[in-house]
Coordinates of N, CA and C in Angstrom, one line a residue:
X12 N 43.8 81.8 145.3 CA 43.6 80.6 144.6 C 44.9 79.7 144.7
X13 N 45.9 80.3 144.3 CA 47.4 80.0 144.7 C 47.6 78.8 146.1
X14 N 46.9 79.5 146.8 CA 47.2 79.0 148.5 C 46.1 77.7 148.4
X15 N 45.0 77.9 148.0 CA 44.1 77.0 148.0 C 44.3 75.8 147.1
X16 N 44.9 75.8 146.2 CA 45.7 74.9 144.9 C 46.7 74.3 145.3
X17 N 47.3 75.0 146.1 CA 49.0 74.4 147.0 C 49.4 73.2 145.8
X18 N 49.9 74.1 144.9 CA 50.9 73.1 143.6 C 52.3 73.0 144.4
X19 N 52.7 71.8 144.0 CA 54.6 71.6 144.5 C 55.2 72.4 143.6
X20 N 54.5 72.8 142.1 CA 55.1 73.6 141.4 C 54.4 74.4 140.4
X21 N 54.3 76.1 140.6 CA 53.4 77.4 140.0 C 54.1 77.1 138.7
X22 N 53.6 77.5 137.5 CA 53.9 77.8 136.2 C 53.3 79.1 135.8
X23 N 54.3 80.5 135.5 CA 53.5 81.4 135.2 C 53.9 81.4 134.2
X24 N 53.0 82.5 133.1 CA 53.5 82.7 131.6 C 52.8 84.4 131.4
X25 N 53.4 84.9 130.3 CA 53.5 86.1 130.0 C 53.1 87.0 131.1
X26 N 54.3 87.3 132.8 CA 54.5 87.3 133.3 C 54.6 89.3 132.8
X27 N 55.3 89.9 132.3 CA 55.4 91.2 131.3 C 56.2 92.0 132.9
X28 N 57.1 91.1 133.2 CA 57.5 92.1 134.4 C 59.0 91.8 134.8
X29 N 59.9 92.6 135.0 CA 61.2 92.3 135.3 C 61.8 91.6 136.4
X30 N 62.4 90.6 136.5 CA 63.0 90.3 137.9 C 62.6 91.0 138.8
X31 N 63.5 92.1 138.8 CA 63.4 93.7 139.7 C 62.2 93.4 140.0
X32 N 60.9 93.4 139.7 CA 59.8 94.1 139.8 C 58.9 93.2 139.8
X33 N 59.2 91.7 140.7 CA 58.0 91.1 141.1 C 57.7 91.2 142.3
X34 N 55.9 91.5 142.0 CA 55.1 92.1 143.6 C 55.7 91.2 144.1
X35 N 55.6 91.8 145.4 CA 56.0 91.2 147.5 C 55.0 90.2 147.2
X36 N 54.0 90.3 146.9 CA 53.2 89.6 147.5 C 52.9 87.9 146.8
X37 N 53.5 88.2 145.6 CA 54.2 86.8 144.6 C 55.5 86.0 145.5
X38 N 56.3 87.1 145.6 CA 57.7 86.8 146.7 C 57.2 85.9 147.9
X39 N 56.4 86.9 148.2 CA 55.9 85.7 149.7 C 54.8 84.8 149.9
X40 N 54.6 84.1 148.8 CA 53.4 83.0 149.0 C 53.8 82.0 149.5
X41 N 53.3 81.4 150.8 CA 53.4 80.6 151.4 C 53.6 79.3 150.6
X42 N 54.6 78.5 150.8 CA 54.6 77.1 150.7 C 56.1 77.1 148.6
X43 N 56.1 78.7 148.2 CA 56.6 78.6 147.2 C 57.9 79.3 147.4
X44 N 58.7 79.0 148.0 CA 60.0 79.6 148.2 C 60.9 79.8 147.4
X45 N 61.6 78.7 146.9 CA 62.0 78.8 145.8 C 61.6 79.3 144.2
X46 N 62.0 80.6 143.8 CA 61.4 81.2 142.6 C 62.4 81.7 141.7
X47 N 61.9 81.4 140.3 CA 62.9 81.6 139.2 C 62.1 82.1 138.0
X48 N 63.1 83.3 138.0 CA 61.8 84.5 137.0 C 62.7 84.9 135.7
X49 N 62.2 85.1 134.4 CA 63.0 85.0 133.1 C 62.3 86.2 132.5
X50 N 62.6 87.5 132.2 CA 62.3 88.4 131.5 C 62.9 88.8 130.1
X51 N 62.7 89.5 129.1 CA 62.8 90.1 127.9 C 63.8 90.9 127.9
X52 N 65.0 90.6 127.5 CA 66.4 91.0 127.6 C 65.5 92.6 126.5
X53 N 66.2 93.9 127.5 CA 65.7 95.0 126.9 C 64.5 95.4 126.6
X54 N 63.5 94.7 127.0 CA 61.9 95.3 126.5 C 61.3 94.7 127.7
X55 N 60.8 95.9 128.7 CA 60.0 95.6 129.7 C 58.4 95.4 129.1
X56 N 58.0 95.0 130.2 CA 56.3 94.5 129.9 C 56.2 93.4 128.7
X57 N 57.3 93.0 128.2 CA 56.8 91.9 127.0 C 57.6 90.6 127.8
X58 N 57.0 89.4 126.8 CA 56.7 88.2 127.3 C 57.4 87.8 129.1
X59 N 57.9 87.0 129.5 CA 58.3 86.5 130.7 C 58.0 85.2 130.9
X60 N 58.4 84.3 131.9 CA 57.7 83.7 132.9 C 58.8 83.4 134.1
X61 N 57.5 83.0 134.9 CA 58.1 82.7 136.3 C 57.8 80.8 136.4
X62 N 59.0 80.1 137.2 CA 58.4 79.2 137.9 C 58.8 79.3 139.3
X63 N 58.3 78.8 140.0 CA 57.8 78.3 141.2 C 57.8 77.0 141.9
X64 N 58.5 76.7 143.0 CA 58.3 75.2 143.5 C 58.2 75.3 145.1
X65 N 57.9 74.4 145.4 CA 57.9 73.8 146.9 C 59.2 73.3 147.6
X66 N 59.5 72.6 146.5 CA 61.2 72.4 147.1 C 62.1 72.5 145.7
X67 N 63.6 72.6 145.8 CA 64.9 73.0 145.7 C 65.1 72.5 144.5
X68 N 64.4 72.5 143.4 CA 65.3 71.5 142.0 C 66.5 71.3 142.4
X69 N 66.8 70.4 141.6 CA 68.3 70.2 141.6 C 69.0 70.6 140.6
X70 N 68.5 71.4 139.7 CA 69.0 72.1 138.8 C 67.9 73.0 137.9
X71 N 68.3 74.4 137.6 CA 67.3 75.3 136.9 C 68.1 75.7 135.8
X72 N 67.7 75.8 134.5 CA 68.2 76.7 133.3 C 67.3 77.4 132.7
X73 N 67.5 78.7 132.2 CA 67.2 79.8 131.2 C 67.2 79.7 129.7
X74 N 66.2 79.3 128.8 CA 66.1 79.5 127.7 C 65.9 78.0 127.2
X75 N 65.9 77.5 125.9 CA 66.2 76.9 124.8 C 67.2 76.5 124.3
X76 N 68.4 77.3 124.5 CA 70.1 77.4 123.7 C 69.5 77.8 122.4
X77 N 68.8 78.9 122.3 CA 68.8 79.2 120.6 C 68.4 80.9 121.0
X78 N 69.9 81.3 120.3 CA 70.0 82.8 120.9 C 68.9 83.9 120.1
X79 N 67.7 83.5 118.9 CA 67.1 84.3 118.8 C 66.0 84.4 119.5
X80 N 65.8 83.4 120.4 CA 64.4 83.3 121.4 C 64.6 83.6 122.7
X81 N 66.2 83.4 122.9 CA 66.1 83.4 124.5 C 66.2 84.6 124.8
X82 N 66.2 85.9 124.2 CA 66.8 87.5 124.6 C 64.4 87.2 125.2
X83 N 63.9 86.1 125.2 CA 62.7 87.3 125.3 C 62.2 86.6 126.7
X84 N 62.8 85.5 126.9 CA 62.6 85.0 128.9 C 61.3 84.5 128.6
X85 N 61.4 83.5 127.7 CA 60.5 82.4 127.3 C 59.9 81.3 128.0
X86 N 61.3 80.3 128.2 CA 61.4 79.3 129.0 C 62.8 79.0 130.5
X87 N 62.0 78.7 131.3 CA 62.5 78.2 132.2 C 62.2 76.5 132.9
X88 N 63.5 76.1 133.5 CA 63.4 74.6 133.1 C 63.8 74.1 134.8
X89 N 63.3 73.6 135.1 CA 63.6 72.9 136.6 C 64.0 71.4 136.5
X90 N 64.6 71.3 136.9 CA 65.0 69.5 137.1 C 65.2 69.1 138.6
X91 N 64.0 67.7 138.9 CA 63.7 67.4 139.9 C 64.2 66.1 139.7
X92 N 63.9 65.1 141.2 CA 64.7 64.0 141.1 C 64.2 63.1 139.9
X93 N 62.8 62.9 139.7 CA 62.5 62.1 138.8 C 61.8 62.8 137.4
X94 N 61.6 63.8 137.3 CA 61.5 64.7 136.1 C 62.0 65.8 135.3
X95 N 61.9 66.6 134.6 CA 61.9 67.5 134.1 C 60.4 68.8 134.4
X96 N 60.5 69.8 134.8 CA 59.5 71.1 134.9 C 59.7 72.0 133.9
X97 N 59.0 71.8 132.8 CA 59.8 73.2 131.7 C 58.1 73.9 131.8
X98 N 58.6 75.3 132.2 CA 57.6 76.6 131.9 C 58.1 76.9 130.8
X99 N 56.9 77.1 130.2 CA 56.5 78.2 128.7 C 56.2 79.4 128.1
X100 N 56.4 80.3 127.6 CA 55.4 80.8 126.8 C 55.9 81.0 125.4
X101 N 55.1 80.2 124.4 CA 55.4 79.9 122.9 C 55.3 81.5 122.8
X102 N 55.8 82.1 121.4 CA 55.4 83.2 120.7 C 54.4 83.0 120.4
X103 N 53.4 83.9 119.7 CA 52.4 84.2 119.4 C 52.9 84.5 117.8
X104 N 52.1 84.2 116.9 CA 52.2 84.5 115.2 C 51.8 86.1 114.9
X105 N 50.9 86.8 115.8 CA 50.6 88.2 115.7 C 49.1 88.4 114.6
X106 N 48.9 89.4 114.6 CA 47.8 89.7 113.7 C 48.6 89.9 112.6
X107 N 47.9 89.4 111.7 CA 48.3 89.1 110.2 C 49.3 88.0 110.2
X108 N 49.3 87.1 111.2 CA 50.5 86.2 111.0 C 51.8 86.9 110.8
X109 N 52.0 88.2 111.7 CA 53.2 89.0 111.0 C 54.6 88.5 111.6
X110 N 54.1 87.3 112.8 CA 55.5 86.7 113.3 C 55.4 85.1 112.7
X111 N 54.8 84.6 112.0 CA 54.7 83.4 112.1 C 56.0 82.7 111.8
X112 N 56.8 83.2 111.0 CA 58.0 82.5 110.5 C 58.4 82.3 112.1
X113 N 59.0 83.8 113.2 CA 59.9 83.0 114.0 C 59.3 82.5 114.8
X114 N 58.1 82.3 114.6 CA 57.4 81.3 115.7 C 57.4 79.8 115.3
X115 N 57.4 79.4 114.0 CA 57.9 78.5 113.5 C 58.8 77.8 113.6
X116 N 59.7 79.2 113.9 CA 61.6 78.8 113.8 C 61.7 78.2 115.1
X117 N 60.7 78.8 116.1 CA 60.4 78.5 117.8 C 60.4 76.9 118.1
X118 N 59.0 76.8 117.2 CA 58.7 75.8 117.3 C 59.8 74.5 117.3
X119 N 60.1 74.0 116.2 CA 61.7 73.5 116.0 C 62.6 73.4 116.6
X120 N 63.1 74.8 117.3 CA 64.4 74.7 118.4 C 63.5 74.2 119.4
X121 N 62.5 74.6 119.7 CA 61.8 74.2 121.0 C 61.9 72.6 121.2
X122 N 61.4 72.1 120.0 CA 61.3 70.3 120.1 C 62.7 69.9 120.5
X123 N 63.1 70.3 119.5 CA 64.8 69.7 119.5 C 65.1 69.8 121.3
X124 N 65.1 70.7 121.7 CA 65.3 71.1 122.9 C 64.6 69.9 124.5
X125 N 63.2 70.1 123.5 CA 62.8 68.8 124.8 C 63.3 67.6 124.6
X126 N 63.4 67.1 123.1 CA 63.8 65.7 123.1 C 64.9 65.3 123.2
X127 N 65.9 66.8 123.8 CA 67.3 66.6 124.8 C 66.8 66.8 126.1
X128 N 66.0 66.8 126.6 CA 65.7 66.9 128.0 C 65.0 65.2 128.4
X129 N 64.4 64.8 127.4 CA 63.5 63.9 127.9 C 64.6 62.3 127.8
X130 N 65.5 62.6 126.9 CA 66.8 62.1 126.6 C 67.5 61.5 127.8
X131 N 67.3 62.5 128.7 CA 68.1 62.3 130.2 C 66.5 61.9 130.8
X132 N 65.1 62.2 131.0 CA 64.3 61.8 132.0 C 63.4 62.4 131.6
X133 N 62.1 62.2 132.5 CA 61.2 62.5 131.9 C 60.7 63.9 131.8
X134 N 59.9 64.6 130.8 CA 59.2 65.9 131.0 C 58.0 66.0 131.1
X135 N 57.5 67.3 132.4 CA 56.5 67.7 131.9 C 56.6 68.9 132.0
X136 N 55.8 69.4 130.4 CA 55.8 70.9 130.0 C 54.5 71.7 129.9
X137 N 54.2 72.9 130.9 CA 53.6 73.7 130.8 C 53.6 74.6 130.6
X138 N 52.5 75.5 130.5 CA 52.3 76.2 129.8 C 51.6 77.0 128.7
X139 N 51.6 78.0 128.0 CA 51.1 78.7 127.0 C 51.4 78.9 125.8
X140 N 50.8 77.6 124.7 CA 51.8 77.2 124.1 C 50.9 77.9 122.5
X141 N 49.8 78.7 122.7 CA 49.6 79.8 122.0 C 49.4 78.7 120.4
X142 N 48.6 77.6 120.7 CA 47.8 77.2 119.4 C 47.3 76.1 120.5
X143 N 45.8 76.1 119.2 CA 44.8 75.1 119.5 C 45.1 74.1 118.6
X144 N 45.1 72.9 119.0 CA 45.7 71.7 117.8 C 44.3 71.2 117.0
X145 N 43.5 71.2 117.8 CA 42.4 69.9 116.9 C 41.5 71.3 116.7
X146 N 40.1 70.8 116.2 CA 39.0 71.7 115.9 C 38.2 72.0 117.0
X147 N 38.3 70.7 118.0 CA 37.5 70.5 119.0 C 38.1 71.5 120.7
X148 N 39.3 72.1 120.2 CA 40.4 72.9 120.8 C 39.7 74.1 120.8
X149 N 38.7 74.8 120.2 CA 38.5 76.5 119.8 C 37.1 76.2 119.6
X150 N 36.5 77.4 119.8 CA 34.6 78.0 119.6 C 34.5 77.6 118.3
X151 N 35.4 78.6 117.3 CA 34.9 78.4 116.0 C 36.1 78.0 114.9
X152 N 36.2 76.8 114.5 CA 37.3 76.5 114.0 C 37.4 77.5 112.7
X153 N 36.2 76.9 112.0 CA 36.0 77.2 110.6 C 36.5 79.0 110.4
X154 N 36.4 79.6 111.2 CA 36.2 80.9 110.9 C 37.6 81.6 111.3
X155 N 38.6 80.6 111.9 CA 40.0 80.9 112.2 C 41.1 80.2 112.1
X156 N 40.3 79.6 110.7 CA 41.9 78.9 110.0 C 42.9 79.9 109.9
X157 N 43.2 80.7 109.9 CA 44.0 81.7 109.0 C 44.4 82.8 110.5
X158 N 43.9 82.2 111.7 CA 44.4 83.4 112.6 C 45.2 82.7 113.6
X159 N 46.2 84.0 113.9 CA 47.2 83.1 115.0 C 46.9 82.1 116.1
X160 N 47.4 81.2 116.1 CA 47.2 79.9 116.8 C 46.2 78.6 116.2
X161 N 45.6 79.0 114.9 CA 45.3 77.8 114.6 C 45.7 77.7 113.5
X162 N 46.7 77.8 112.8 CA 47.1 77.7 111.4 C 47.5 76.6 111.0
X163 N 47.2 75.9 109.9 CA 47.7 74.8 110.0 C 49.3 74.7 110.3
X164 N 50.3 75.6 109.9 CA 52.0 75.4 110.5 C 51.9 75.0 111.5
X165 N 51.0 75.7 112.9 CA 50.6 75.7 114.0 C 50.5 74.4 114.3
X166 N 49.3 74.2 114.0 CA 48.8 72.7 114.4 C 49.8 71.7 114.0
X167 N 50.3 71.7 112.8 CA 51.3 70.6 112.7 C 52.8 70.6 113.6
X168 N 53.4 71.8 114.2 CA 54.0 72.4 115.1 C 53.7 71.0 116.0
X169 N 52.5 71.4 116.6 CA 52.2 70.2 117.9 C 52.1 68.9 117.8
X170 N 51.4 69.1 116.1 CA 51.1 67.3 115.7 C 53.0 66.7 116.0
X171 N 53.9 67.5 115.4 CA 55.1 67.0 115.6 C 55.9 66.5 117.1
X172 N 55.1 67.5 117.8 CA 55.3 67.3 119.4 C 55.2 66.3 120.1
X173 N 53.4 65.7 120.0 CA 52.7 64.2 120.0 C 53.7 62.9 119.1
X174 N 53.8 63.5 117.8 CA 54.8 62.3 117.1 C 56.1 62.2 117.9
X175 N 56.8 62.9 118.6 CA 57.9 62.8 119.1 C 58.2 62.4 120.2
X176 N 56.5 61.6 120.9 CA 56.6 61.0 122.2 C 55.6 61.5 123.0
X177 N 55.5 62.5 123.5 CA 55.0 63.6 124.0 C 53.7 63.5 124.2
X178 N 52.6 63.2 125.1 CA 51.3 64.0 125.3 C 50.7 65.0 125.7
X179 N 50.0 65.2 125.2 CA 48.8 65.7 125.5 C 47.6 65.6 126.7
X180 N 48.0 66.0 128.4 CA 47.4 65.4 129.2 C 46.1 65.7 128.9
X181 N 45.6 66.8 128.9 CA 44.3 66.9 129.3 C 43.6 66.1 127.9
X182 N 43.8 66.2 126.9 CA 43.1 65.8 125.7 C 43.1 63.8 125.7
X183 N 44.6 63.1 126.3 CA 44.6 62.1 126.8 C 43.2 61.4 127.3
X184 N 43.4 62.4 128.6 CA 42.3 62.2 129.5 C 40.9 62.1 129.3
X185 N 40.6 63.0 128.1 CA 39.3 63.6 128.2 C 39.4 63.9 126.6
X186 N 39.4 63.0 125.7 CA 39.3 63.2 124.2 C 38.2 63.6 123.5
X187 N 36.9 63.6 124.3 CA 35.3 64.2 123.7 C 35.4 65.3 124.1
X188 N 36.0 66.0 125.2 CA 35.8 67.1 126.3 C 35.5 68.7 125.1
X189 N 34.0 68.7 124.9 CA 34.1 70.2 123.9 C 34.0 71.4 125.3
X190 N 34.2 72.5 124.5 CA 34.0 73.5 125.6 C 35.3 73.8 126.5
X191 N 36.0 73.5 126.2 CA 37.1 73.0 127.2 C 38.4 74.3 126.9
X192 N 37.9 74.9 127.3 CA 39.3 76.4 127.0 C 39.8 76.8 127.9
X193 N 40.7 77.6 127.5 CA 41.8 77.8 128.7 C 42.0 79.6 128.6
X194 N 40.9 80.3 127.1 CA 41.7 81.8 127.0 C 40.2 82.1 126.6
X195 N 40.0 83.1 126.7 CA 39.1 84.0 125.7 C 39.2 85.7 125.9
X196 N 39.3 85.8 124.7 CA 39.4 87.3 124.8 C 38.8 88.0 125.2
X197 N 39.4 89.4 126.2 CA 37.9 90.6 126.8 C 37.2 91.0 126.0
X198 N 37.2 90.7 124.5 CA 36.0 91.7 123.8 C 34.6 90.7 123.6
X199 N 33.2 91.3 124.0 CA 32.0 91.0 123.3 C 32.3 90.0 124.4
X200 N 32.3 89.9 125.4 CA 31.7 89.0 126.9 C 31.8 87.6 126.0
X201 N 33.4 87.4 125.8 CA 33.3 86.1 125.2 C 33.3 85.0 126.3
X202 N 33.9 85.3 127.3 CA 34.2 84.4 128.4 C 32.6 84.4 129.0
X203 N 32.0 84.8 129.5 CA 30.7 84.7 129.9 C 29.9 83.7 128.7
X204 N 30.1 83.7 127.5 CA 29.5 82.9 126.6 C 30.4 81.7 125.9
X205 N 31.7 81.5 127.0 CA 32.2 80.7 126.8 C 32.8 80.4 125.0
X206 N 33.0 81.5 124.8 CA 33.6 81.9 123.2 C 35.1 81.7 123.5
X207 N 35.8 80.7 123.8 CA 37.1 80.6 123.7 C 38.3 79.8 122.8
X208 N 39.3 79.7 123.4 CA 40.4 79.0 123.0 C 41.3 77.8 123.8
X209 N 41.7 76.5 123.8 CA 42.4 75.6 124.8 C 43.8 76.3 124.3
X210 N 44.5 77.0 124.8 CA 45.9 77.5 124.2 C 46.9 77.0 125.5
X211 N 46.1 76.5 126.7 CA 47.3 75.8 128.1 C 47.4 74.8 128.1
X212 N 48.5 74.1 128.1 CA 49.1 73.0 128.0 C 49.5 72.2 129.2
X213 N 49.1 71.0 129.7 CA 50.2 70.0 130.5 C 50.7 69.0 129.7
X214 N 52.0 68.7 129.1 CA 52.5 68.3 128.6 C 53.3 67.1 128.6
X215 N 53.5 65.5 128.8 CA 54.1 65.1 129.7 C 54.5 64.2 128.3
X216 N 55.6 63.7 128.9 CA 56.8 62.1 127.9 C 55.6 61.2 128.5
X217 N 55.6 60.1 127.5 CA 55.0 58.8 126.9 C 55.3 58.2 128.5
X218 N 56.3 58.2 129.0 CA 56.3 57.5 129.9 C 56.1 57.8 131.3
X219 N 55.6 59.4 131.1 CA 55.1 59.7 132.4 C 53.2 59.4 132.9
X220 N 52.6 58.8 131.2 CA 51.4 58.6 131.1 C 50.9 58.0 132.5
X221 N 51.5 56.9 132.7 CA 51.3 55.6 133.8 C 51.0 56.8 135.3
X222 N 51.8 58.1 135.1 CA 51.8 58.7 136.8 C 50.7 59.6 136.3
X223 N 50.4 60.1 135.2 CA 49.2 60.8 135.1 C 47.8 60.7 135.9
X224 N 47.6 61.1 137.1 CA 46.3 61.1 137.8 C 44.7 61.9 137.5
X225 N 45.4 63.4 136.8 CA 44.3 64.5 136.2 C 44.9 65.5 135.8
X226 N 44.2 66.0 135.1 CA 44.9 67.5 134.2 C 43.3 68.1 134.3
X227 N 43.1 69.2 135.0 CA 41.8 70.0 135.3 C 42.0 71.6 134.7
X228 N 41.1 71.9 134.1 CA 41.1 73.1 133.6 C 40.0 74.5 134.6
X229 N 41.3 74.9 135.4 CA 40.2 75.5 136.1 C 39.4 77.1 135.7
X230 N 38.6 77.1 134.9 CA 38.3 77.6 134.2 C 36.9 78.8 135.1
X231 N 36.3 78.8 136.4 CA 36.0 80.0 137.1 C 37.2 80.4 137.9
X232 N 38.6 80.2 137.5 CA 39.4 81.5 138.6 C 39.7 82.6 137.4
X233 N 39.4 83.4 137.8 CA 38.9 84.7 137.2 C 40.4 85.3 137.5
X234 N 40.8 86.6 137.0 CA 41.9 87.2 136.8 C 43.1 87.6 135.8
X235 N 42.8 87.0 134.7 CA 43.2 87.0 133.5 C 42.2 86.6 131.8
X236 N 42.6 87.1 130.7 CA 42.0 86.1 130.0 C 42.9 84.7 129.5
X237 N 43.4 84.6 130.4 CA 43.3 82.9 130.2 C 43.1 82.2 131.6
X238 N 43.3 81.3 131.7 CA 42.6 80.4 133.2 C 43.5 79.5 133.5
X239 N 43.9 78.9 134.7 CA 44.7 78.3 135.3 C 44.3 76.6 134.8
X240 N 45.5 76.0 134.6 CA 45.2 74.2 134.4 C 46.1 73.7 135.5
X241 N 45.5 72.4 136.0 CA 46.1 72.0 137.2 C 46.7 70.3 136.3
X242 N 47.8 70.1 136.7 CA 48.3 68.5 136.4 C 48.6 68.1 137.4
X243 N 48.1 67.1 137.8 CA 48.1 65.9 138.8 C 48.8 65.0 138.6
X244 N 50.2 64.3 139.0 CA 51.0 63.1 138.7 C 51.3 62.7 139.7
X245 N 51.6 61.7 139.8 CA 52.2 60.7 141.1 C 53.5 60.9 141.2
X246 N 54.2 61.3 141.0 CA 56.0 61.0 141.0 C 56.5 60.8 142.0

């Protein structure tokens, strides 16, 4: 799918694998040379991500600058001539909301963080940003107020995102779009019945709107429960 997609630039997220220990066959995909992988200082198999490009940023950094998020290889950040590339993966609140505070606390350094990036030029941020914002985001709203990723903290989390400049490509693009998910969980053939969640993001600054071409959710590549989203920009 990878080869067939031929992105200038891969965004992986909860990755659960060490530098050391990404497959050959990730290493050698044609057309992605340049690669830069962030793991969980001391805890293998939990969160990560990888990005990926076609050509050479001109600059890559590690983390957020906020030393209780970065030990977990969250974010990675590429800087190209005319943008910002920031890979994601938000924390998760947990069952029973048992992390929600530092996901909160996430939230916050996280903003702060882009609206120093976007400061210097433009961003776009992808990603798995582990909440559905509107009602029209998830199968069943009503029945998951109260569960990780749609809590109202959550939601307001992003509403703060959007206030801060920031869109929302796909929802932009496509504001009626129901059905429209990006996760569903393996249990009870939710994906076959399309029982899911939009929790993937393309994320772009106010003023990258104008190069916005598409944000597609490709939703039959099979191999995870969540699904690949493609953004399209002119730059």
């Amino acid at each position: 799918w990878v080869q067939e997609e031929a992105p200038d630039v891969l965004c992986l997220q909860e990755t659960k694998c060490a530098v050391s220990a990404v497959p050959a066959e990730v290493r050698a995909l044609p057309g992605l040379p340049h690669q830069f992988w962030s793991s969980a200082k001391d805890r293998p198999g939990y969160s990560g991500v990888g990005l990926l490009a076609k050509t050479e940023p001109l600059n890559v950094t590690y983390g957020i600058g906020d030393p209780e998020h970065d030990v977990d290889g969250r974010v990675v950040t590429a800087e190209f001539p005319s943008l910002f590339v920031v890979c994601a993966y938000v924390p998760n609140a947990g069952r029973g909301l048992v992390r929600l505070e530092p996901r909160l606390r996430f939230d916050a350094a996280f903003l702060s963080f882009l609206r120093r990036l976007d400061g210097q030029k433009p961003v776009l941020l992808c990603g798995d940003l582990n909440v559905a914002h509107a009602e029209i985001d998830l199968c069943h709203p009503r029945a998951n107020r109260a569960s990780a990723g749609f809590t109202p903290q959550e939601r307001q989390g992003f509403t703060r995102l959007l206030e801060a400049g920031f869109v929302d490509s796909f929802r932009h693009l496509y504001p009626e779009a129901r059905g429209a998910f990006t996760f569903w969980t393996y249990l009870g053939g939710a994906r076959a019945r399309n029982v899911g969640w939009r929790l993937d993001y393309a994320v772009v600054s106010q003023r990258l709107v104008g190069a916005l071409c598409d944000c597609k959710i490709r939703s039959k590549v099979a191999g995870s429960d969540h699904c690949p989203i493609t953004a399209l920009l002119a730059v």
